[in-house]
Amino acid sequence: MKRRALYPGTFDPITNGHIDVLEQGLNIFDEILIVVAQNSQKSPIFTAGERVEMIREATVSYPNVSVSCIDNRLLIQYAKEQHATAILRGLRQVADFEYEFQIALMNRHLTPEITTVFLMPHEKYTYLTSSIIREVARLGGEVADFVPYSVLRHLAKKLSTNHTQPH
Ligand code: ADP
């Protein structure tokens, strides 16, 4: 049986840190399904559709990676339906730990047969977050070293349309 993992997140937008974790995950799993959470709590700047599109473009060269989107659904339930054996998450620093631990333990309680796996990104991505990318890009800084090309295009488009909106 193929080993399938779900890699959930907000991905607002996907960064090279996310991609690094994805690549590490592909060393372990046969298939990875990236799941974009709509996540109204975080008020993402990109729509779920835009986030899915950026991820699709950024992962087009990985045949074993697919992308989907969930809205207001229990992730672990979705993971079960998708026949996943694992949930993949990235751990950057200690700061990530407590939150990740809470979710992983709750998911384990709800569905013990699905295991949460934490992988570290390369150290150059340790301090990389989607929010810092959004902020630097908004202020006109260069983020090309940190995000896939598809994201650069979408960021430029998003920022130019925001600028043309009346204040
Ligand atoms: P969430 O809102 O679920 O935290 P994110 O899109 O911020 O969604 O992150 C999705 C997953 O990717 C999380 O496990 C997060 O810790 C991880 N992640 C975020 N940024 C990086 C990075 N720079 N390197 C490695 N993992 C990361």
PDB file of C-alpha atoms and ligand atoms in Angstrom:
ATOM      1  CA  MET A   1       0.000   0.000   0.000  1.00  0.00           C
ATOM      2  CA  LYS A   2       1.186   3.497  -0.819  1.00  0.00           C
ATOM      3  CA  ARG A   3       2.180   5.681   2.095  1.00  0.00           C
ATOM      4  CA  ARG A   4       0.255   8.884   1.834  1.00  0.00           C
ATOM      5  CA  ALA A   5       0.676  11.973   4.008  1.00  0.00           C
ATOM      6  CA  LEU A   6      -1.393  15.105   4.274  1.00  0.00           C
ATOM      7  CA  TYR A   7       0.530  18.360   4.591  1.00  0.00           C
ATOM      8  CA  PRO A   8      -1.907  20.950   5.914  1.00  0.00           C
ATOM      9  CA  GLY A   9      -1.389  24.664   6.374  1.00  0.00           C
ATOM     10  CA  THR A  10      -2.555  28.147   5.522  1.00  0.00           C
ATOM     11  CA  PHE A  11       0.208  28.685   2.938  1.00  0.00           C
ATOM     12  CA  ASP A  12      -0.443  32.429   2.646  1.00  0.00           C
ATOM     13  CA  PRO A  13       1.749  32.176   0.575  1.00  0.00           C
ATOM     14  CA  ILE A  14       3.776  28.963   0.234  1.00  0.00           C
ATOM     15  CA  THR A  15       7.495  29.625   0.888  1.00  0.00           C
ATOM     16  CA  ASN A  16      10.734  27.794   0.191  1.00  0.00           C
ATOM     17  CA  GLY A  17      10.623  26.614   3.821  1.00  0.00           C
ATOM     18  CA  HIS A  18       7.354  24.797   3.093  1.00  0.00           C
ATOM     19  CA  ILE A  19       8.882  23.348  -0.079  1.00  0.00           C
ATOM     20  CA  ASP A  20      11.929  22.157   1.866  1.00  0.00           C
ATOM     21  CA  VAL A  21       9.706  20.289   4.334  1.00  0.00           C
ATOM     22  CA  LEU A  22       7.737  18.865   1.398  1.00  0.00           C
ATOM     23  CA  GLU A  23      10.944  17.557  -0.184  1.00  0.00           C
ATOM     24  CA  GLN A  24      12.020  15.963   3.094  1.00  0.00           C
ATOM     25  CA  GLY A  25       8.574  14.392   3.316  1.00  0.00           C
ATOM     26  CA  LEU A  26       8.914  12.894  -0.157  1.00  0.00           C
ATOM     27  CA  ASN A  27      11.904  10.907   1.135  1.00  0.00           C
ATOM     28  CA  ILE A  28       9.536   9.141   3.514  1.00  0.00           C
ATOM     29  CA  PHE A  29       6.133   9.079   1.826  1.00  0.00           C
ATOM     30  CA  ASP A  30       5.011   7.856  -1.585  1.00  0.00           C
ATOM     31  CA  GLU A  31       2.439  10.621  -1.966  1.00  0.00           C
ATOM     32  CA  ILE A  32       1.830  13.940  -0.288  1.00  0.00           C
ATOM     33  CA  LEU A  33      -1.443  15.809  -0.475  1.00  0.00           C
ATOM     34  CA  ILE A  34      -1.006  19.480   0.428  1.00  0.00           C
ATOM     35  CA  VAL A  35      -4.181  20.751   2.067  1.00  0.00           C
ATOM     36  CA  VAL A  36      -4.887  24.459   2.071  1.00  0.00           C
ATOM     37  CA  ALA A  37      -6.977  25.503   5.034  1.00  0.00           C
ATOM     38  CA  GLN A  38      -9.256  28.445   4.305  1.00  0.00           C
ATOM     39  CA  ASN A  39      -8.452  29.688   7.839  1.00  0.00           C
ATOM     40  CA  SER A  40     -10.626  32.702   8.490  1.00  0.00           C
ATOM     41  CA  GLN A  41      -8.885  33.160  11.876  1.00  0.00           C
ATOM     42  CA  LYS A  42      -5.709  34.241  10.116  1.00  0.00           C
ATOM     43  CA  SER A  43      -7.480  36.470   7.519  1.00  0.00           C
ATOM     44  CA  PRO A  44      -5.244  35.397   4.631  1.00  0.00           C
ATOM     45  CA  ILE A  45      -4.436  37.957   1.926  1.00  0.00           C
ATOM     46  CA  PHE A  46      -4.696  35.347  -0.815  1.00  0.00           C
ATOM     47  CA  THR A  47      -7.933  33.503  -1.487  1.00  0.00           C
ATOM     48  CA  ALA A  48      -7.872  29.748  -1.033  1.00  0.00           C
ATOM     49  CA  GLY A  49      -8.057  29.416  -4.839  1.00  0.00           C
ATOM     50  CA  GLU A  50      -5.013  31.643  -5.289  1.00  0.00           C
ATOM     51  CA  ARG A  51      -3.069  29.715  -2.653  1.00  0.00           C
ATOM     52  CA  VAL A  52      -3.920  26.412  -4.334  1.00  0.00           C
ATOM     53  CA  GLU A  53      -2.876  27.819  -7.717  1.00  0.00           C
ATOM     54  CA  MET A  54       0.491  29.065  -6.400  1.00  0.00           C
ATOM     55  CA  ILE A  55       1.184  25.692  -4.777  1.00  0.00           C
ATOM     56  CA  ARG A  56       0.186  23.785  -7.935  1.00  0.00           C
ATOM     57  CA  GLU A  57       2.594  25.860 -10.009  1.00  0.00           C
ATOM     58  CA  ALA A  58       5.380  25.536  -7.440  1.00  0.00           C
ATOM     59  CA  THR A  59       5.025  21.746  -7.197  1.00  0.00           C
ATOM     60  CA  VAL A  60       4.370  20.904 -10.837  1.00  0.00           C
ATOM     61  CA  SER A  61       7.701  19.042 -11.056  1.00  0.00           C
ATOM     62  CA  TYR A  62       6.790  16.654  -8.217  1.00  0.00           C
ATOM     63  CA  PRO A  63       4.577  13.917  -9.674  1.00  0.00           C
ATOM     64  CA  ASN A  64       3.633  12.556  -6.237  1.00  0.00           C
ATOM     65  CA  VAL A  65       2.332  15.816  -4.855  1.00  0.00           C
ATOM     66  CA  SER A  66      -1.252  17.013  -5.164  1.00  0.00           C
ATOM     67  CA  VAL A  67      -3.129  19.955  -3.711  1.00  0.00           C
ATOM     68  CA  SER A  68      -6.599  20.407  -2.305  1.00  0.00           C
ATOM     69  CA  CYS A  69      -8.471  22.770  -0.083  1.00  0.00           C
ATOM     70  CA  ILE A  70     -10.718  22.332   2.950  1.00  0.00           C
ATOM     71  CA  ASP A  71     -13.204  24.697   4.441  1.00  0.00           C
ATOM     72  CA  ASN A  72     -14.488  24.362   7.981  1.00  0.00           C
ATOM     73  CA  ARG A  73     -13.857  20.648   8.214  1.00  0.00           C
ATOM     74  CA  LEU A  74     -12.016  18.544  10.705  1.00  0.00           C
ATOM     75  CA  LEU A  75      -8.641  17.878   9.117  1.00  0.00           C
ATOM     76  CA  ILE A  76      -8.204  14.486  10.686  1.00  0.00           C
ATOM     77  CA  GLN A  77     -11.565  13.344   9.311  1.00  0.00           C
ATOM     78  CA  TYR A  78     -10.520  14.499   5.876  1.00  0.00           C
ATOM     79  CA  ALA A  79      -7.182  12.680   6.331  1.00  0.00           C
ATOM     80  CA  LYS A  80      -9.060   9.465   7.060  1.00  0.00           C
ATOM     81  CA  GLU A  81     -11.231   9.847   3.976  1.00  0.00           C
ATOM     82  CA  GLN A  82      -8.095  10.427   1.900  1.00  0.00           C
ATOM     83  CA  HIS A  83      -6.538   7.221   3.298  1.00  0.00           C
ATOM     84  CA  ALA A  84      -3.593   9.132   4.708  1.00  0.00           C
ATOM     85  CA  THR A  85      -1.396   7.434   7.277  1.00  0.00           C
ATOM     86  CA  ALA A  86       0.310  10.622   8.436  1.00  0.00           C
ATOM     87  CA  ILE A  87      -0.025  14.361   8.909  1.00  0.00           C
ATOM     88  CA  LEU A  88       3.131  16.231   7.976  1.00  0.00           C
ATOM     89  CA  ARG A  89       4.098  19.450   9.753  1.00  0.00           C
ATOM     90  CA  GLY A  90       7.230  21.583   9.760  1.00  0.00           C
ATOM     91  CA  LEU A  91       8.930  22.561  13.011  1.00  0.00           C
ATOM     92  CA  ARG A  92      11.135  25.600  12.822  1.00  0.00           C
ATOM     93  CA  GLN A  93      11.854  26.727  16.356  1.00  0.00           C
ATOM     94  CA  VAL A  94      10.809  26.024  19.903  1.00  0.00           C
ATOM     95  CA  ALA A  95       8.129  28.668  19.440  1.00  0.00           C
ATOM     96  CA  ASP A  96       6.259  26.342  17.048  1.00  0.00           C
ATOM     97  CA  PHE A  97       6.381  23.462  19.475  1.00  0.00           C
ATOM     98  CA  GLU A  98       3.613  24.037  21.993  1.00  0.00           C
ATOM     99  CA  TYR A  99       0.939  24.815  19.431  1.00  0.00           C
ATOM    100  CA  GLU A 100       1.962  21.888  17.244  1.00  0.00           C
ATOM    101  CA  PHE A 101       2.036  19.557  20.239  1.00  0.00           C
ATOM    102  CA  GLN A 102      -1.533  20.497  21.215  1.00  0.00           C
ATOM    103  CA  ILE A 103      -2.886  19.843  17.742  1.00  0.00           C
ATOM    104  CA  ALA A 104      -0.928  16.632  17.274  1.00  0.00           C
ATOM    105  CA  LEU A 105      -2.135  15.208  20.590  1.00  0.00           C
ATOM    106  CA  MET A 106      -5.749  16.132  19.888  1.00  0.00           C
ATOM    107  CA  ASN A 107      -5.523  14.578  16.432  1.00  0.00           C
ATOM    108  CA  ARG A 108      -3.985  11.460  17.936  1.00  0.00           C
ATOM    109  CA  HIS A 109      -6.833  11.269  20.421  1.00  0.00           C
ATOM    110  CA  LEU A 110      -9.416  11.634  17.644  1.00  0.00           C
ATOM    111  CA  THR A 111      -7.740   9.275  15.174  1.00  0.00           C
ATOM    112  CA  PRO A 112      -4.936   7.195  16.685  1.00  0.00           C
ATOM    113  CA  GLU A 113      -4.183   5.401  13.415  1.00  0.00           C
ATOM    114  CA  ILE A 114      -2.934   8.625  11.801  1.00  0.00           C
ATOM    115  CA  THR A 115       0.519   9.728  12.982  1.00  0.00           C
ATOM    116  CA  THR A 116       1.758  13.312  12.999  1.00  0.00           C
ATOM    117  CA  VAL A 117       5.291  13.627  11.662  1.00  0.00           C
ATOM    118  CA  PHE A 118       7.398  16.754  12.254  1.00  0.00           C
ATOM    119  CA  LEU A 119      10.232  17.601   9.929  1.00  0.00           C
ATOM    120  CA  MET A 120      12.796  20.399  10.141  1.00  0.00           C
ATOM    121  CA  PRO A 121      13.510  22.714   7.269  1.00  0.00           C
ATOM    122  CA  HIS A 122      17.060  23.682   6.332  1.00  0.00           C
ATOM    123  CA  GLU A 123      18.431  26.192   8.843  1.00  0.00           C
ATOM    124  CA  LYS A 124      18.328  28.970   6.264  1.00  0.00           C
ATOM    125  CA  TYR A 125      14.518  28.786   6.492  1.00  0.00           C
ATOM    126  CA  THR A 126      14.283  28.644  10.274  1.00  0.00           C
ATOM    127  CA  TYR A 127      13.082  32.206  10.604  1.00  0.00           C
ATOM    128  CA  LEU A 128      11.049  32.289   7.425  1.00  0.00           C
ATOM    129  CA  THR A 129       7.312  32.811   7.808  1.00  0.00           C
ATOM    130  CA  SER A 130       4.573  33.581   5.328  1.00  0.00           C
ATOM    131  CA  SER A 131       3.734  36.716   7.300  1.00  0.00           C
ATOM    132  CA  ILE A 132       7.252  38.145   7.004  1.00  0.00           C
ATOM    133  CA  ILE A 133       7.145  37.531   3.266  1.00  0.00           C
ATOM    134  CA  ARG A 134       3.839  39.396   3.001  1.00  0.00           C
ATOM    135  CA  GLU A 135       5.182  42.295   5.021  1.00  0.00           C
ATOM    136  CA  VAL A 136       8.510  42.650   3.190  1.00  0.00           C
ATOM    137  CA  ALA A 137       6.802  42.374  -0.196  1.00  0.00           C
ATOM    138  CA  ARG A 138       4.189  44.952   0.800  1.00  0.00           C
ATOM    139  CA  LEU A 139       6.934  47.400   1.681  1.00  0.00           C
ATOM    140  CA  GLY A 140       8.694  46.823  -1.629  1.00  0.00           C
ATOM    141  CA  GLY A 141      11.477  44.493  -0.415  1.00  0.00           C
ATOM    142  CA  GLU A 142      12.966  41.654  -2.472  1.00  0.00           C
ATOM    143  CA  VAL A 143      11.701  38.198  -1.493  1.00  0.00           C
ATOM    144  CA  ALA A 144      12.846  36.170  -4.499  1.00  0.00           C
ATOM    145  CA  ASP A 145      15.296  34.098  -2.405  1.00  0.00           C
ATOM    146  CA  PHE A 146      12.513  32.838  -0.185  1.00  0.00           C
ATOM    147  CA  VAL A 147       9.496  31.980  -2.323  1.00  0.00           C
ATOM    148  CA  PRO A 148       8.814  30.026  -5.524  1.00  0.00           C
ATOM    149  CA  TYR A 149       8.454  32.012  -8.750  1.00  0.00           C
ATOM    150  CA  SER A 150       4.679  31.475  -8.862  1.00  0.00           C
ATOM    151  CA  VAL A 151       4.403  33.327  -5.545  1.00  0.00           C
ATOM    152  CA  LEU A 152       6.452  36.283  -6.798  1.00  0.00           C
ATOM    153  CA  ARG A 153       4.027  36.745  -9.649  1.00  0.00           C
ATOM    154  CA  HIS A 154       0.967  36.513  -7.438  1.00  0.00           C
ATOM    155  CA  LEU A 155       2.454  38.852  -4.839  1.00  0.00           C
ATOM    156  CA  ALA A 156       3.197  41.475  -7.482  1.00  0.00           C
ATOM    157  CA  LYS A 157      -0.327  41.185  -8.846  1.00  0.00           C
ATOM    158  CA  LYS A 158      -1.963  41.285  -5.431  1.00  0.00           C
ATOM    159  CA  LEU A 159       0.049  44.298  -4.296  1.00  0.00           C
ATOM    160  CA  SER A 160      -0.592  46.235  -7.483  1.00  0.00           C
ATOM    161  CA  THR A 161      -4.358  45.692  -7.263  1.00  0.00           C
ATOM    162  CA  ASN A 162      -4.353  46.659  -3.573  1.00  0.00           C
ATOM    163  CA  HIS A 163      -2.566  49.902  -4.427  1.00  0.00           C
ATOM    164  CA  THR A 164      -5.165  50.852  -6.980  1.00  0.00           C
ATOM    165  CA  GLN A 165      -8.000  50.420  -4.497  1.00  0.00           C
ATOM    166  CA  PRO A 166      -9.351  53.646  -2.971  1.00  0.00           C
ATOM    167  CA  HIS A 167      -8.350  54.232   0.677  1.00  0.00           C
TER     168      HIS A 167
HETATM  169  P1  ADP B   1      -0.559  27.060   9.805  1.00  0.00           P
HETATM  170  O1  ADP B   1      -1.498  28.211   9.790  1.00  0.00           O
HETATM  171  O2  ADP B   1      -1.247  25.739   9.833  1.00  0.00           O
HETATM  172  O3  ADP B   1       0.562  27.151  10.802  1.00  0.00           O
HETATM  173  P2  ADP B   1       1.372  27.661   7.765  1.00  0.00           P
HETATM  174  O4  ADP B   1       1.104  27.809   6.323  1.00  0.00           O
HETATM  175  O5  ADP B   1       1.873  28.850   8.500  1.00  0.00           O
HETATM  176  O6  ADP B   1       0.038  27.093   8.370  1.00  0.00           O
HETATM  177  O7  ADP B   1       2.378  26.463   7.985  1.00  0.00           O
HETATM  178  C1  ADP B   1       2.097  25.160   7.555  1.00  0.00           C
HETATM  179  C2  ADP B   1       3.147  24.217   8.107  1.00  0.00           C
HETATM  180  O8  ADP B   1       4.416  24.551   7.571  1.00  0.00           O
HETATM  181  C3  ADP B   1       3.315  24.286   9.613  1.00  0.00           C
HETATM  182  O9  ADP B   1       3.662  23.005  10.080  1.00  0.00           O
HETATM  183  C4  ADP B   1       4.448  25.230   9.804  1.00  0.00           C
HETATM  184  O10 ADP B   1       5.139  24.999  11.020  1.00  0.00           O
HETATM  185  C5  ADP B   1       5.309  24.869   8.623  1.00  0.00           C
HETATM  186  N1  ADP B   1       6.157  25.968   8.175  1.00  0.00           N
HETATM  187  C6  ADP B   1       5.845  27.256   8.017  1.00  0.00           C
HETATM  188  N2  ADP B   1       6.911  27.976   7.610  1.00  0.00           N
HETATM  189  C7  ADP B   1       7.932  27.086   7.510  1.00  0.00           C
HETATM  190  C8  ADP B   1       9.317  27.194   7.182  1.00  0.00           C
HETATM  191  N3  ADP B   1       9.885  28.351   6.912  1.00  0.00           N
HETATM  192  N4  ADP B   1      10.033  26.083   7.198  1.00  0.00           N
HETATM  193  C9  ADP B   1       9.468  24.914   7.520  1.00  0.00           C
HETATM  194  N5  ADP B   1       8.201  24.725   7.876  1.00  0.00           N
HETATM  195  C10 ADP B   1       7.441  25.803   7.867  1.00  0.00           C
END
